[in-house]
PDB file of C-alpha atoms and ligand atoms in Angstrom:
ATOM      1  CA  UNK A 198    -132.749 132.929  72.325  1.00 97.00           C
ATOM      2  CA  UNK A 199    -129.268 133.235  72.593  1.00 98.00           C
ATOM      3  CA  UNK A 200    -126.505 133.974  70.162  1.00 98.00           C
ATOM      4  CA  UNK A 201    -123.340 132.737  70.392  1.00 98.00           C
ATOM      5  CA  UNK A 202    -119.950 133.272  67.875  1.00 98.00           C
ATOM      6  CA  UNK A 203    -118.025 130.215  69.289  1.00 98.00           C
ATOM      7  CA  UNK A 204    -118.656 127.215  69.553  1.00 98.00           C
ATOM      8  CA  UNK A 205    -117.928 126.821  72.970  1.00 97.00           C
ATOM      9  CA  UNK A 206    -120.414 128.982  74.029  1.00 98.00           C
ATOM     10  CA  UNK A 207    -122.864 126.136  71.663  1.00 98.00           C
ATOM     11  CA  UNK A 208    -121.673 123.518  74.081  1.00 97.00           C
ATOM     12  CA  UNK A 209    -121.880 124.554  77.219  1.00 96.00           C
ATOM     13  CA  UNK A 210    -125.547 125.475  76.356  1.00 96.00           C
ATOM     14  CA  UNK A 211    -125.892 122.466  75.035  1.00 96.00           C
ATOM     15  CA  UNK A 212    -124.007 120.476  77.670  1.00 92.00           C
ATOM     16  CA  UNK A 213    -127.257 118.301  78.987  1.00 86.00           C
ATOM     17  CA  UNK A 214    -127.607 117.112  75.352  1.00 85.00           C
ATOM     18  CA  UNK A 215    -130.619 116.477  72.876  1.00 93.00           C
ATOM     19  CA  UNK A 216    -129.609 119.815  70.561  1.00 98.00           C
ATOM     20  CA  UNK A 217    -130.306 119.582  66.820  1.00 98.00           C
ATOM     21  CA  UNK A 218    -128.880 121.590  64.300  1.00 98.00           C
ATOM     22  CA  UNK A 219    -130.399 123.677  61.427  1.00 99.00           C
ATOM     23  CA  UNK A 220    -127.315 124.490  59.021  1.00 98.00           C
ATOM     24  CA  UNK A 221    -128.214 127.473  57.105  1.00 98.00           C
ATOM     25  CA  UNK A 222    -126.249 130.644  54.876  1.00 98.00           C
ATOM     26  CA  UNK A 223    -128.762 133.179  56.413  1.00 98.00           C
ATOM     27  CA  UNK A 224    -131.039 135.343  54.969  1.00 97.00           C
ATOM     28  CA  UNK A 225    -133.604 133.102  56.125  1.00 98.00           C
ATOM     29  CA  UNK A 226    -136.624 132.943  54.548  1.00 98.00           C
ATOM     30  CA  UNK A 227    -140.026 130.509  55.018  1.00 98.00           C
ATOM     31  CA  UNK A 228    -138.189 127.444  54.117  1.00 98.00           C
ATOM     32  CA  UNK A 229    -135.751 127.520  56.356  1.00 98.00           C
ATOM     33  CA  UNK A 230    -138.215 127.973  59.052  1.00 98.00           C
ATOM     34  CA  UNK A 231    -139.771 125.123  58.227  1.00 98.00           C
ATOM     35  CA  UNK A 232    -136.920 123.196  58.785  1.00 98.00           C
ATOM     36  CA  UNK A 233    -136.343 125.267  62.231  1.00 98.00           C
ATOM     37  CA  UNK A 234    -140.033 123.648  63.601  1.00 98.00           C
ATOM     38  CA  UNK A 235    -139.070 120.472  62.120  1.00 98.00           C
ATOM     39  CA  UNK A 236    -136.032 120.806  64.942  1.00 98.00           C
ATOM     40  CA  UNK A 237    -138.071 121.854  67.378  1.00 97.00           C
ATOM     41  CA  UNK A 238    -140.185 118.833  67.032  1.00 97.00           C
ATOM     42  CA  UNK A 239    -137.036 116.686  67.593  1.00 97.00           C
ATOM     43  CA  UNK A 240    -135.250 118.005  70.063  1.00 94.00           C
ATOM     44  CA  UNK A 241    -135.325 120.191  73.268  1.00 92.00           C
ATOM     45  CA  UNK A 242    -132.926 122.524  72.160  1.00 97.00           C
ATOM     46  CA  UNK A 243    -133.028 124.195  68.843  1.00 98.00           C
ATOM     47  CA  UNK A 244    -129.541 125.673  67.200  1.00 98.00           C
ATOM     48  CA  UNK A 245    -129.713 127.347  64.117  1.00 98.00           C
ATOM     49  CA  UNK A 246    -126.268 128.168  62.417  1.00 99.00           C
ATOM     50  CA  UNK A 247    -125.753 131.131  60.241  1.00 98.00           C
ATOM     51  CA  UNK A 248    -122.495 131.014  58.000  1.00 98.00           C
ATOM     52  CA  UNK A 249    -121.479 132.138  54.424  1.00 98.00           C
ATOM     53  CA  UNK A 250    -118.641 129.517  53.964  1.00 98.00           C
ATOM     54  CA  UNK A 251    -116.343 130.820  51.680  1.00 98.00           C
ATOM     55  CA  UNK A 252    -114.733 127.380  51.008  1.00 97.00           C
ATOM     56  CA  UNK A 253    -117.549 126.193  49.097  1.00 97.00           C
ATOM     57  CA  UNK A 254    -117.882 129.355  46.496  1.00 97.00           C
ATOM     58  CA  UNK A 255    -116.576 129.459  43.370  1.00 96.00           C
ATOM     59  CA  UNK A 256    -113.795 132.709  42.603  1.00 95.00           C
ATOM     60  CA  UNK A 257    -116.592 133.994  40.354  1.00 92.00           C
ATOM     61  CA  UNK A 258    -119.724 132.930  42.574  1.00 96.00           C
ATOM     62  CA  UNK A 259    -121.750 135.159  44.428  1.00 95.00           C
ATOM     63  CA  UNK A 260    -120.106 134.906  47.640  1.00 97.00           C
ATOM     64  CA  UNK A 261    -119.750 138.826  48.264  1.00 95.00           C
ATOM     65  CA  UNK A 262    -123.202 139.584  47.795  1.00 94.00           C
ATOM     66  CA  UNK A 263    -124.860 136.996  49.134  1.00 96.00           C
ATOM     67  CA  UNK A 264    -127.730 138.223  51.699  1.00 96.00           C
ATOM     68  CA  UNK A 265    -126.114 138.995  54.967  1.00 97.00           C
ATOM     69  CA  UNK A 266    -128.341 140.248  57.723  1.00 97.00           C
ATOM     70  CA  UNK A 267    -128.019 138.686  60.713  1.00 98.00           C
ATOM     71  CA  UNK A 268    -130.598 141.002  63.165  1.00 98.00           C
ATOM     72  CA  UNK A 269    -133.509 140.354  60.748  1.00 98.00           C
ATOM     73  CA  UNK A 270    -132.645 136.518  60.878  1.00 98.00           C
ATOM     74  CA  UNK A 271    -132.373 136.599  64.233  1.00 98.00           C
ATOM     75  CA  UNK A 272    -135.460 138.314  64.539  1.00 98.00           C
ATOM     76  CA  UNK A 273    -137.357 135.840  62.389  1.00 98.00           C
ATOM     77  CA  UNK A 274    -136.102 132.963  64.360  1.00 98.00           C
ATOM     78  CA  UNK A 275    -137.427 134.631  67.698  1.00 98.00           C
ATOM     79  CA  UNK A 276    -139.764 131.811  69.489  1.00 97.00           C
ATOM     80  CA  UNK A 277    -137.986 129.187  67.263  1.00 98.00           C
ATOM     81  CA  UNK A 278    -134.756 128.581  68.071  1.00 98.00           C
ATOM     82  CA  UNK A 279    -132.237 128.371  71.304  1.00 98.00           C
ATOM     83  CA  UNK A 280    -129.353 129.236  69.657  1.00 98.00           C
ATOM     84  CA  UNK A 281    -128.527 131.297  66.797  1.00 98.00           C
ATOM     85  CA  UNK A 282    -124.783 130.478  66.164  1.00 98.00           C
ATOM     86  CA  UNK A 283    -122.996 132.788  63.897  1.00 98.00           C
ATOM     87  CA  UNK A 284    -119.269 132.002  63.881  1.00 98.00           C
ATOM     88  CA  UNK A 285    -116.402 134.297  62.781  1.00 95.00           C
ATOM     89  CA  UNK A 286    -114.545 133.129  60.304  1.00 97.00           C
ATOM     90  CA  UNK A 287    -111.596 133.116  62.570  1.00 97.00           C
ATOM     91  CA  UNK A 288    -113.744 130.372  64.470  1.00 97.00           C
ATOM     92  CA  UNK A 289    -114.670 128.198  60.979  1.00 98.00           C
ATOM     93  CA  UNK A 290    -110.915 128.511  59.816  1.00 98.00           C
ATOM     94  CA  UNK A 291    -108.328 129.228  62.305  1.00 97.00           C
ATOM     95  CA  UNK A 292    -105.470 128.212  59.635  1.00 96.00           C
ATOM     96  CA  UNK A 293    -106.233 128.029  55.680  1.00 97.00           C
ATOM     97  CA  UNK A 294    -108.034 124.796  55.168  1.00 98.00           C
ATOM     98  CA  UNK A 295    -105.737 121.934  54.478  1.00 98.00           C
ATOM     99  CA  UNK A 296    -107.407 119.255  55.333  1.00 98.00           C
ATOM    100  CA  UNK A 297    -110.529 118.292  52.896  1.00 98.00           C
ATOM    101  CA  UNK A 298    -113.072 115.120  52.802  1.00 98.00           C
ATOM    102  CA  UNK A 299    -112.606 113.082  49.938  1.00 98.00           C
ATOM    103  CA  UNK A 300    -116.735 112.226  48.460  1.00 98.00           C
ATOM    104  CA  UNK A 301    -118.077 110.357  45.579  1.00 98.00           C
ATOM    105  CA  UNK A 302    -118.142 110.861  41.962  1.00 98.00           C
ATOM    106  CA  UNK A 303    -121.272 112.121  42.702  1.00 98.00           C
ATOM    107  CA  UNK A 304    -119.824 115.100  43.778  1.00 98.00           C
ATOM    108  CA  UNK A 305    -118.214 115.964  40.497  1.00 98.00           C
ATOM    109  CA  UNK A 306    -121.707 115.702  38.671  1.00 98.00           C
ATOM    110  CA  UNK A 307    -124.990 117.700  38.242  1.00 98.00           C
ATOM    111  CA  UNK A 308    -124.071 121.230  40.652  1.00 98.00           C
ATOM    112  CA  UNK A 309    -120.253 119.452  41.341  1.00 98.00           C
ATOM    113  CA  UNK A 310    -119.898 119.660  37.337  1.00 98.00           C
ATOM    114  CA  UNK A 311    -120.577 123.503  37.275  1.00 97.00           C
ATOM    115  CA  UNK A 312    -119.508 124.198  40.755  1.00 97.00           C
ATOM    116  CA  UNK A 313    -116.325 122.705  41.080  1.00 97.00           C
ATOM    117  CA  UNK A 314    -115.132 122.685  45.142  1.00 98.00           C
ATOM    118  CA  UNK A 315    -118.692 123.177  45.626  1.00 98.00           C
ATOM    119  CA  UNK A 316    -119.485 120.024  47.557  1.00 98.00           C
ATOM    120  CA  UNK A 317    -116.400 119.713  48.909  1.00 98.00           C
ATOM    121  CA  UNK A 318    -116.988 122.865  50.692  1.00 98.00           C
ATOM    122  CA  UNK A 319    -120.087 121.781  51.669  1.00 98.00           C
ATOM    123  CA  UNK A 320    -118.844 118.848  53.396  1.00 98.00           C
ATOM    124  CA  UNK A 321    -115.716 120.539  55.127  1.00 98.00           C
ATOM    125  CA  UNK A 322    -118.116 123.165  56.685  1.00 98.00           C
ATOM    126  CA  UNK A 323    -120.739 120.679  57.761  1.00 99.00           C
ATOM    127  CA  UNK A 324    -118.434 118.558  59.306  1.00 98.00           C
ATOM    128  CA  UNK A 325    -116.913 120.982  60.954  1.00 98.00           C
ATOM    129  CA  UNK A 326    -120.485 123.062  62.551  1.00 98.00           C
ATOM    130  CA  UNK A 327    -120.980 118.932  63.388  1.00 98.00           C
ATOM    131  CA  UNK A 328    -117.636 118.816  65.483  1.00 98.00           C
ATOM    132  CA  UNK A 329    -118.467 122.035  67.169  1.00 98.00           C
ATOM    133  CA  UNK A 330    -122.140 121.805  68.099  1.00 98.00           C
ATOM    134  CA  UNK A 331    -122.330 118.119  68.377  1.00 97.00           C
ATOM    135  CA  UNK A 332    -125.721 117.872  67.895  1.00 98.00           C
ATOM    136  CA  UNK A 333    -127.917 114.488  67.760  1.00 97.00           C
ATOM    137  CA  UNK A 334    -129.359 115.533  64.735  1.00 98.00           C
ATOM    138  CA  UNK A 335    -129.258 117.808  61.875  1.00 98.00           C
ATOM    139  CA  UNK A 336    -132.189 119.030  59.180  1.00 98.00           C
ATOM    140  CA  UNK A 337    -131.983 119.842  55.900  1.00 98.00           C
ATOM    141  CA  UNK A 338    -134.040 120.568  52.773  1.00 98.00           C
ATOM    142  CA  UNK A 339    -134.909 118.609  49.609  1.00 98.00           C
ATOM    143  CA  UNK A 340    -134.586 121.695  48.208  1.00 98.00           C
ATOM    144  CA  UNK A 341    -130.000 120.773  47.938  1.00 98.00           C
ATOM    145  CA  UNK A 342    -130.966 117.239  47.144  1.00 98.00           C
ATOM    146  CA  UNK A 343    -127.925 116.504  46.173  1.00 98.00           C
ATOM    147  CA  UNK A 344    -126.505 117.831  49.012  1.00 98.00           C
ATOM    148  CA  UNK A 345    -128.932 116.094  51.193  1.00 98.00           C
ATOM    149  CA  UNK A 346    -127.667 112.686  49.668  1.00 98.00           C
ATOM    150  CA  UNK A 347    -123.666 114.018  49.527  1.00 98.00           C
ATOM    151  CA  UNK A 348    -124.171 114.583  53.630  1.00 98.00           C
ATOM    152  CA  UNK A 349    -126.280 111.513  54.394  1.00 98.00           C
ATOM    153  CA  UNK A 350    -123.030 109.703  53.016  1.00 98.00           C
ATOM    154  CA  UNK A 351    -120.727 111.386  54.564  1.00 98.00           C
ATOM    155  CA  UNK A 352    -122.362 111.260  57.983  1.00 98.00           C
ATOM    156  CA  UNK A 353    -122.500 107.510  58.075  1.00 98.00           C
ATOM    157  CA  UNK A 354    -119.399 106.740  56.221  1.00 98.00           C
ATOM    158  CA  UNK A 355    -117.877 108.498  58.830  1.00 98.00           C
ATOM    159  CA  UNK A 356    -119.880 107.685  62.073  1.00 98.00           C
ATOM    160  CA  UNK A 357    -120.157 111.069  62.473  1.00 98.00           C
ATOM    161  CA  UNK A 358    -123.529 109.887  64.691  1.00 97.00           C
ATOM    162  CA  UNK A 359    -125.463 113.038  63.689  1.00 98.00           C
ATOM    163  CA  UNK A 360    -128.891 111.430  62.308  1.00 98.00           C
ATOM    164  CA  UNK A 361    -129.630 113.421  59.143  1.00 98.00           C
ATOM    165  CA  UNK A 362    -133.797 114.925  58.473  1.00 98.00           C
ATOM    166  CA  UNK A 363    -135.076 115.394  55.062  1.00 98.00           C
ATOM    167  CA  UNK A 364    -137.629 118.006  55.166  1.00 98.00           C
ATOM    168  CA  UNK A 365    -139.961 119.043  51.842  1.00 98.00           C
ATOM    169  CA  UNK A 366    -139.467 121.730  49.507  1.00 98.00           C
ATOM    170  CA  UNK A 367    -141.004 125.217  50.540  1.00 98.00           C
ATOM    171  CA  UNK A 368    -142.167 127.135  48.097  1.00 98.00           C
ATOM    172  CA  UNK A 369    -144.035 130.575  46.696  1.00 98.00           C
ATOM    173  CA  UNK A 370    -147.978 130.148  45.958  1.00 98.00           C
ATOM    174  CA  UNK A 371    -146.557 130.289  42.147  1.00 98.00           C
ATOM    175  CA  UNK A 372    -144.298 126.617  42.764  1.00 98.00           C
ATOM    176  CA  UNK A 373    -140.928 128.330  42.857  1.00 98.00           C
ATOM    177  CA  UNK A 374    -138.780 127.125  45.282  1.00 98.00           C
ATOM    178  CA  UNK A 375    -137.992 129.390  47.867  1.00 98.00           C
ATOM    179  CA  UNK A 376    -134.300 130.606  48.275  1.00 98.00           C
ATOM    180  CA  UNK A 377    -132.512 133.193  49.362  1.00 95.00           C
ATOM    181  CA  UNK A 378    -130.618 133.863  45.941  1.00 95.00           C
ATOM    182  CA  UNK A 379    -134.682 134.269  44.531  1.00 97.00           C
ATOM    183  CA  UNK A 380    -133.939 138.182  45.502  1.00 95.00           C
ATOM    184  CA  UNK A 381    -131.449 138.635  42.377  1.00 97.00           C
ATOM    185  CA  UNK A 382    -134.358 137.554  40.413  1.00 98.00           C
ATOM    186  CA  UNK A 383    -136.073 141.640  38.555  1.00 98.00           C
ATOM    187  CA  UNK A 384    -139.587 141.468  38.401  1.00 98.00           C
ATOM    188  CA  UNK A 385    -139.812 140.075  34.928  1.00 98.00           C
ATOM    189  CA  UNK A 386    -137.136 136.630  35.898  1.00 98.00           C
ATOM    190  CA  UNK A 387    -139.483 136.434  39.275  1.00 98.00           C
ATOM    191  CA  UNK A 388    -142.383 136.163  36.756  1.00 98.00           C
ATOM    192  CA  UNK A 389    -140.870 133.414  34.565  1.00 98.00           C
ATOM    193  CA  UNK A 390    -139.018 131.460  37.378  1.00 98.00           C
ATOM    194  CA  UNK A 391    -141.523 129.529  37.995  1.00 98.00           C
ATOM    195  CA  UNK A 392    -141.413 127.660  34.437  1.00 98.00           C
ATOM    196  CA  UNK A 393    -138.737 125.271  36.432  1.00 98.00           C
ATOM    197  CA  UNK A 394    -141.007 123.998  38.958  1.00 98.00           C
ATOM    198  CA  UNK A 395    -143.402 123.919  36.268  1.00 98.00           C
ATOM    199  CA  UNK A 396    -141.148 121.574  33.992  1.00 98.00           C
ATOM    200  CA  UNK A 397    -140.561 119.371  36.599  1.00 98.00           C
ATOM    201  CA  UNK A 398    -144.198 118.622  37.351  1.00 98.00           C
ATOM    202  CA  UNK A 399    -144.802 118.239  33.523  1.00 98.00           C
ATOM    203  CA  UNK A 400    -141.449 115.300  33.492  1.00 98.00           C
ATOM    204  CA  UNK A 401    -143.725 114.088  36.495  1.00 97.00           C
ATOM    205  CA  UNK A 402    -146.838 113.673  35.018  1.00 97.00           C
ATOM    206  CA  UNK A 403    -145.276 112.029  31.607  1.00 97.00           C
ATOM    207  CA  UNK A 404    -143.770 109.762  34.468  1.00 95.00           C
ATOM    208  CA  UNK A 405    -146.845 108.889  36.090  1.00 94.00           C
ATOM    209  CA  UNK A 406    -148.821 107.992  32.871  1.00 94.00           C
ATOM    210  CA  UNK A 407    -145.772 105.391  32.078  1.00 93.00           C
ATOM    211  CA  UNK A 408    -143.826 107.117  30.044  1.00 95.00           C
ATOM    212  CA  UNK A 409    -140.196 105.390  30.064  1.00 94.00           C
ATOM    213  CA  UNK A 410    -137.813 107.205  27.386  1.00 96.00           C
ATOM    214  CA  UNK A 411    -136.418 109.204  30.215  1.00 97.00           C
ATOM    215  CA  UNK A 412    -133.661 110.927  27.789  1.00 97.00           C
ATOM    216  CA  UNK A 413    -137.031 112.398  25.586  1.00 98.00           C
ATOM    217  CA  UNK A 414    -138.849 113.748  28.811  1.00 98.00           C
ATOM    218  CA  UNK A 415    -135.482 115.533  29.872  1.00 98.00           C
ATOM    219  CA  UNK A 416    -134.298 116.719  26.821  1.00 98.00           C
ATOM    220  CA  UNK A 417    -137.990 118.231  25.651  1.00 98.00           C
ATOM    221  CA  UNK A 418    -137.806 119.639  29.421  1.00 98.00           C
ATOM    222  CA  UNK A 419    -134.553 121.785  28.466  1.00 98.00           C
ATOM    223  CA  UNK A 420    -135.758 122.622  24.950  1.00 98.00           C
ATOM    224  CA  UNK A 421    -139.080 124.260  26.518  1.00 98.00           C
ATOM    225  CA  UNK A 422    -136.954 126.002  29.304  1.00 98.00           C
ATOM    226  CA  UNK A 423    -134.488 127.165  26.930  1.00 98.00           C
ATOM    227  CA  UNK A 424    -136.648 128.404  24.613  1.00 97.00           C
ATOM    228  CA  UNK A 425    -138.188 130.280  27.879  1.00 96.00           C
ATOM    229  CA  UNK A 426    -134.644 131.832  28.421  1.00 97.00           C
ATOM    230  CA  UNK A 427    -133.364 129.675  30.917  1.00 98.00           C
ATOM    231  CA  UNK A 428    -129.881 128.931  30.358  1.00 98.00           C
ATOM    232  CA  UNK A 429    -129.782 125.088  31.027  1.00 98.00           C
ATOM    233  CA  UNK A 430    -127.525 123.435  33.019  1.00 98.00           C
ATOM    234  CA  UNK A 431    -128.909 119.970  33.983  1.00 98.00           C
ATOM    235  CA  UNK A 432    -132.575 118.573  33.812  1.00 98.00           C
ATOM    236  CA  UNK A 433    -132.104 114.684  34.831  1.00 98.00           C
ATOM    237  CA  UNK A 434    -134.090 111.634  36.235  1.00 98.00           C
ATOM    238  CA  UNK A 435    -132.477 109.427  38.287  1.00 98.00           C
ATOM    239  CA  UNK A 436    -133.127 106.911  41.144  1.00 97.00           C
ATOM    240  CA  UNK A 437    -134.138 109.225  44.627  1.00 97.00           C
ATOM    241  CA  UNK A 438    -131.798 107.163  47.270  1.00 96.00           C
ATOM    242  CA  UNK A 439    -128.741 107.563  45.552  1.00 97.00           C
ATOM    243  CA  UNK A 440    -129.191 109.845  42.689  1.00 98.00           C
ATOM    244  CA  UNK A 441    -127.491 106.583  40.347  1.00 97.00           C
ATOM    245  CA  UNK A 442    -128.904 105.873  37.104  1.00 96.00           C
ATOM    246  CA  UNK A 443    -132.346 105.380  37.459  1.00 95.00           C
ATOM    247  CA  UNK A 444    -134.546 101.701  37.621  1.00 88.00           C
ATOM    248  CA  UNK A 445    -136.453 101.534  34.224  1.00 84.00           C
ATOM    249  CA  UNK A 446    -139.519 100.817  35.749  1.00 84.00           C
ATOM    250  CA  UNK A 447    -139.906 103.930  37.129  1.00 78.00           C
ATOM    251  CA  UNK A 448    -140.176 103.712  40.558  1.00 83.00           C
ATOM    252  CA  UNK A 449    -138.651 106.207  43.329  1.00 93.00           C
ATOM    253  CA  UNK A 450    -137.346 109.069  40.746  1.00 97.00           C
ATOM    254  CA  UNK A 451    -135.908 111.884  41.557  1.00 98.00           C
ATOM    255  CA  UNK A 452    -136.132 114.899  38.977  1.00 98.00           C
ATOM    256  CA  UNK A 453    -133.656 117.649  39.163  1.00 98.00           C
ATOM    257  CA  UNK A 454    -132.595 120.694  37.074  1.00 98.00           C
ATOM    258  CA  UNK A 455    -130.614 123.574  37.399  1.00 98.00           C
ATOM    259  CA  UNK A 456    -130.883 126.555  35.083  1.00 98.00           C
ATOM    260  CA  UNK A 457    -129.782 130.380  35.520  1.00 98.00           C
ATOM    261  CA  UNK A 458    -131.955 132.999  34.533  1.00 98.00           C
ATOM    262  CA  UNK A 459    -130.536 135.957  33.656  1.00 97.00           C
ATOM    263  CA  UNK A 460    -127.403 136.022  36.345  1.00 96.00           C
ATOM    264  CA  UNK A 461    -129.728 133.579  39.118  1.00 97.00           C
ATOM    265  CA  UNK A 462    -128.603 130.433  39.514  1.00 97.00           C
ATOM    266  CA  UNK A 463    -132.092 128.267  40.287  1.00 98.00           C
ATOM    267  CA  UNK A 464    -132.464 124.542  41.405  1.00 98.00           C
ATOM    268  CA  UNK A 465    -135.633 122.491  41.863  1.00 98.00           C
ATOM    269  CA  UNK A 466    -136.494 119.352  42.336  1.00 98.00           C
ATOM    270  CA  UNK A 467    -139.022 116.830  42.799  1.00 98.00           C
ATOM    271  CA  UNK A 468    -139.374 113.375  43.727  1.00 98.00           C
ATOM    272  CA  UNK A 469    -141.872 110.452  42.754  1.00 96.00           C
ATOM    273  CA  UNK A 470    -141.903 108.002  45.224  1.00 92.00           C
ATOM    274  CA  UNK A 471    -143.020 104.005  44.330  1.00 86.00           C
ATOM    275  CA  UNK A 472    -146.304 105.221  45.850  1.00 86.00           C
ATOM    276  CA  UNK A 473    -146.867 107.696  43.490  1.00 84.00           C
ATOM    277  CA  UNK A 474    -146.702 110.790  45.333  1.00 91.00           C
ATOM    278  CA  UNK A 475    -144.747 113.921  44.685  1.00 95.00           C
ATOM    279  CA  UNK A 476    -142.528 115.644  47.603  1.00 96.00           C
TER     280      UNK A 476
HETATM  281  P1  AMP B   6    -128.968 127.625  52.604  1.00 65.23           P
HETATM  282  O1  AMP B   6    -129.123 128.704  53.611  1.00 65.23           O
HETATM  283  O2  AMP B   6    -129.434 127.980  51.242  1.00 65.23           O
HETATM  284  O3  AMP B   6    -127.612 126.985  52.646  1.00 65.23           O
HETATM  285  O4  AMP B   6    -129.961 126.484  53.062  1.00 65.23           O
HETATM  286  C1  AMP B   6    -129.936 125.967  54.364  1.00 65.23           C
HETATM  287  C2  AMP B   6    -130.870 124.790  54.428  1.00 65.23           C
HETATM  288  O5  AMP B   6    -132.188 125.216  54.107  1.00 65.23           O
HETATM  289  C3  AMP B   6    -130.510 123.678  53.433  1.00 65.23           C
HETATM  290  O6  AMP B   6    -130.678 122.406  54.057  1.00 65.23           O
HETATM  291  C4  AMP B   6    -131.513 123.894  52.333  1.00 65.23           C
HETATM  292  O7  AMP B   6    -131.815 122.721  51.607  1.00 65.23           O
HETATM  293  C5  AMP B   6    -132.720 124.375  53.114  1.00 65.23           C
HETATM  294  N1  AMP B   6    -133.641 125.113  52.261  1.00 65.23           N
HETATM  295  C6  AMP B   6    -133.347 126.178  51.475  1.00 65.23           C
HETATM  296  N2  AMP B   6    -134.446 126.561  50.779  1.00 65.23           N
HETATM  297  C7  AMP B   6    -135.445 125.714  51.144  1.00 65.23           C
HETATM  298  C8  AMP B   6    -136.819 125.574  50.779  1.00 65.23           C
HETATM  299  N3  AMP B   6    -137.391 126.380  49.891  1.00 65.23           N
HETATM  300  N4  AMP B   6    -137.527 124.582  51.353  1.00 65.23           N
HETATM  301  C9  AMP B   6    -136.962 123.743  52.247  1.00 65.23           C
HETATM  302  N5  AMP B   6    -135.672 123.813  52.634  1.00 65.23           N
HETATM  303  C10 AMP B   6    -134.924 124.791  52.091  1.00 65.23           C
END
């Protein structure tokens, strides 16, 4: 496995082709790894990026102490990836970043209401690790659905030519998503975190057994949580592909909620296809 801090040194590793690329903040955890094999399986040669992109933190976000240890990521992705690439910032912004992608209103709602920039930055950095590695595909978790969707867009509105993977949500035996922000959690948030997971699989089931009044289901879903001592910020149905207001029959829903608890900002999710299974 090699690791590389420019992206030059990506390409010519990459210069045969067939790379995909695993976009990640570091402090890598199960769920990223996941993704990581899911590469593996699509490609011959396996990059995973590690970057804390300032551009797409808030000025009172937790970009300073977000988890930052390179050697044990490294370590972890040992046997599972080609390239580790870890760019200076020098590299990701040689000049203060002018130039922005312009994205949907559907930026500026659920996370883009309380994170303002927050997509944005998203999108600036991916396009950019896109322009560097050039890979033929890129994976990324359910886990940022909103994300997921923001960057599908993006990618073809742009023929940017980088196929886009969903993969599922890891999580702990307990539901909760894994994440690296999970380690702010004390012992007694860890204990209750997984009330979100668990609120989303209760909007679920009311779902499955018809229930239609999707405005009841979410707002007894933020009463319960709140009353747990999550501070609410969304809980919201809405139609998977596109994250639009949702069909009223019911079919393909996507359920998502943020919440902090205690200073930890948490997001979940979980989808219902027209099948009627849960990913
Ligand atoms: P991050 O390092 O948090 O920016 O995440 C990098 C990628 O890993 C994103 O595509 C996330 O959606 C994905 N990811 C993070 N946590 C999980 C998880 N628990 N399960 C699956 N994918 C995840």
């Amino acid at each position: 496995m090699q690791l590389a801090h420019h992206a030059a040194a990506v390409r010519a590793a990459t210069a045969g082709g067939g790379s995909v690329l695993v976009p990640t903040m570091g402090g890598l955890h199960a769920g990223h790894l996941s993704l990581v094999r899911q590469a593996r399986r699509l490609a011959d040669t396996v990059i995973v990026s590690i970057y804390v992109n300032p551009l797409q933190f808030g000025a009172n976000e937790d970009f300073s102490l977000y988890p930052r240890r390179l050697q044990q990521d490294c370590d972890r992705l040992q046997g599972l990836a080609d390239i580790v690439y870890a760019p200076a910032d020098s590299e990701m912004y040689p000049d203060t970043q002018t130039v922005g992608i312009t994205l949907p209103p559907l930026a500026e709602q659920f996370c883009g209401k309380s994170r303002p920039g927050f997509f944005q930055g998203v999108a600036v950095v991916v396009c950019k690790l896109f322009n560097q590695c050039r890979p033929d595909a890129a994976i990324f978790g359910r886990k940022d659905y909103q994300q997921a969707i923001l960057v599908r867009l993006m990618t073809r509105q742009l023929n940017m030519g980088v196929h886009i993977d969903l993969q599922p949500i890891v999580r702990a035996d307990d539901g909760l998503a894994l994440s690296s922000r999970n380690e702010y959690l004390d012992a007694d948030e860890r204990r209750r975190a997984p009330r979100l997971y668990a609120a989303l699989r209760q909007a679920a089931a009311q779902l499955q057994q018809g229930e239609r009044d999707y405005d009841m289901i979410t707002a007894a879903a933020s009463a319960a949580l709140n009353a747990d001592g999550f501070q609410m910020d969304y809980f919201a149905i809405r139609a998977a592909a596109d994250l639009g207001m949702p069909p009223s029959d019911g079919s393909d829903l996507t359920i998502l909620a943020a919440a902090t608890l205690g200073t930890t900002r948490l997001i979940d999710n979980l989808t219902l296809t027209a099948d009627g299974a849960l990913i």
